Amino acid sequence: MKRRTFLAGMVAVPVAGCGLSGTSNSGSSAGGQVTGEITFQTWSLKPKYTDYVNGVIDAFQQQHQGTTVKWVDQPADGYLAKVMADASAGTLPDVINVPPDLSFPLAKAGQLVDLDEVARDAKPEYLENAWQAFEIPGQGGCYGFPWYLNTGPLFYNKALFRQAGLDPDKPPANFDELEQYALKLAEKNIAILGQTPSIADFGLYGVKLFENGEFTFNEPKGVELVESYKRMYDAGALIPEALTQNYTGAGTKFMAQQTAMNPGSAYDLGKFKTDAPSLYANIGITTPITNTGSANMFLHGVSVPKSSKNQATALAFGRFVTNAANQVAFAKLASIFPSTTKGGDDPYFTTEDGSDEARVRVAAAKQLKTAVNYTPVQFSDQMREALLQQLADAMLGKKSPKEALDAAVEECNRLLK
């Protein structure tokens, strides 16, 4: 799941007039009155969440008389290019929806307000790991109010496990066990996965990804991981499509029961039940594969550019849209989780009702408290493509795992400079 597209699977729920109000302190220590007009830009939230966002805006305007929030929603395609073009032209909106890796180049260029300086009292309201995700490593400062988070379980097909003679109630818990299970499944011509490892998988494995200003995932642990995947690929435990750079069909292969395991979201169960009932009857649910003890986390946030002519109002709105009440309401409409410290205490995320969906949702919410955004903020889409290409070469035997990772790291560091 690409970190910037995890909203694509958000559940569409019709929203009655929300009229949301928040009680969070939405003032700003930046100085200035909360008044006047600002522009708020989101990333592909229309039309599913039009009523929700309008409800938040209405509540903010009612709480702060004399304010006007103009909402602009940009499509997912081309969002990165749009934001960077606006940054170059000095025309960024007052509040922008960004993930950490998109906030990084803007913050590095000095274009975003440092929340550690102007809204430090807001920090305790958010999960520490979420706040840290918008910091620039080694430089300090936080450049985005954390907004919505996501993580999820690992799904597996119990029927395929039984077919390979594996215990369907004891799925792999770490990467060594993953390879053991993969090789057993491959003996029955069953692929375990539909993807090669992402940069986040290297983090989950325990690889040091970035140190002293450069990428380092070609260290021995990184090579170990690629060697493991190479053995799995050679045995037939990865589908051939996994080597294609733009391949996004791993989830479809899992639903068609052509692979035995796939990461997902708490909200995928409903799709399985509707679109793949035979899979749903044999679905296994387990925690993510990790050597570190911490799951991976995806997140988005909202940042305030220094170019905003109304920073006080922009900061107040950024804090308001991401407060606990508004985040919990949003999370109940979509396949996301709140990033606030109090949001996760809502019974919706702590209480099971006997359904699989609630069990997975509660487990995922608990998992988020210690989850890590393993993808370095410096890691761009170009770098992702370079890594995928080198991994494909390693799987095909064109390069050794060490040679492939050395080439990937060299290219990523070149792109970084």
mmCIF file of N, CA, C and O in Angstrom, residues 64 104 109 141 167 199 352 399 401 417:
data_model
loop_
_atom_site.group_PDB
_atom_site.id
_atom_site.type_symbol
_atom_site.label_atom_id
_atom_site.label_comp_id
_atom_site.label_asym_id
_atom_site.label_seq_id
_atom_site.Cartn_x
_atom_site.Cartn_y
_atom_site.Cartn_z
ATOM 1 N N HIS A 64 -15.588 30.956 15.483
ATOM 2 C CA HIS A 64 -14.756 32.143 15.271
ATOM 3 C C HIS A 64 -15.473 33.076 14.294
ATOM 4 O O HIS A 64 -15.240 33.027 13.083
ATOM 5 N N PHE A 104 8.258 17.331 3.870
ATOM 6 C CA PHE A 104 9.716 17.418 4.029
ATOM 7 C C PHE A 104 10.372 18.416 3.073
ATOM 8 O O PHE A 104 11.107 19.311 3.515
ATOM 9 N N ALA A 109 12.936 23.626 2.629
ATOM 10 C CA ALA A 109 13.124 24.877 1.885
ATOM 11 C C ALA A 109 12.674 26.090 2.691
ATOM 12 O O ALA A 109 12.690 27.215 2.187
ATOM 13 N N GLY A 141 12.090 20.652 14.880
ATOM 14 C CA GLY A 141 10.911 21.330 14.364
ATOM 15 C C GLY A 141 9.856 20.346 13.898
ATOM 16 O O GLY A 141 10.176 19.234 13.461
ATOM 17 N N ASP A 167 -0.182 -25.126 10.091
ATOM 18 C CA ASP A 167 -1.207 -24.917 11.118
ATOM 19 C C ASP A 167 -1.932 -23.601 10.818
ATOM 20 O O ASP A 167 -1.317 -22.522 10.866
ATOM 21 N N ILE A 199 10.171 0.032 1.230
ATOM 22 C CA ILE A 199 11.133 0.614 2.170
ATOM 23 C C ILE A 199 10.654 0.419 3.600
ATOM 24 O O ILE A 199 11.462 0.217 4.528
ATOM 25 N N GLU A 352 -15.043 -4.219 21.649
ATOM 26 C CA GLU A 352 -15.468 -5.173 20.628
ATOM 27 C C GLU A 352 -16.952 -5.492 20.799
ATOM 28 O O GLU A 352 -17.472 -5.488 21.914
ATOM 29 N N LYS A 399 21.578 -9.101 -10.696
ATOM 30 C CA LYS A 399 22.520 -8.541 -9.742
ATOM 31 C C LYS A 399 22.408 -9.335 -8.443
ATOM 32 O O LYS A 399 21.347 -9.921 -8.155
ATOM 33 N N PRO A 401 21.934 -9.490 -4.365
ATOM 34 C CA PRO A 401 21.204 -8.599 -3.455
ATOM 35 C C PRO A 401 22.045 -7.416 -2.998
ATOM 36 O O PRO A 401 21.542 -6.290 -2.920
ATOM 37 N N LYS A 417 20.353 14.540 -3.014
ATOM 38 C CA LYS A 417 21.175 15.751 -3.181
ATOM 39 C C LYS A 417 20.629 16.675 -4.260
ATOM 40 O O LYS A 417 20.926 17.868 -4.267
#
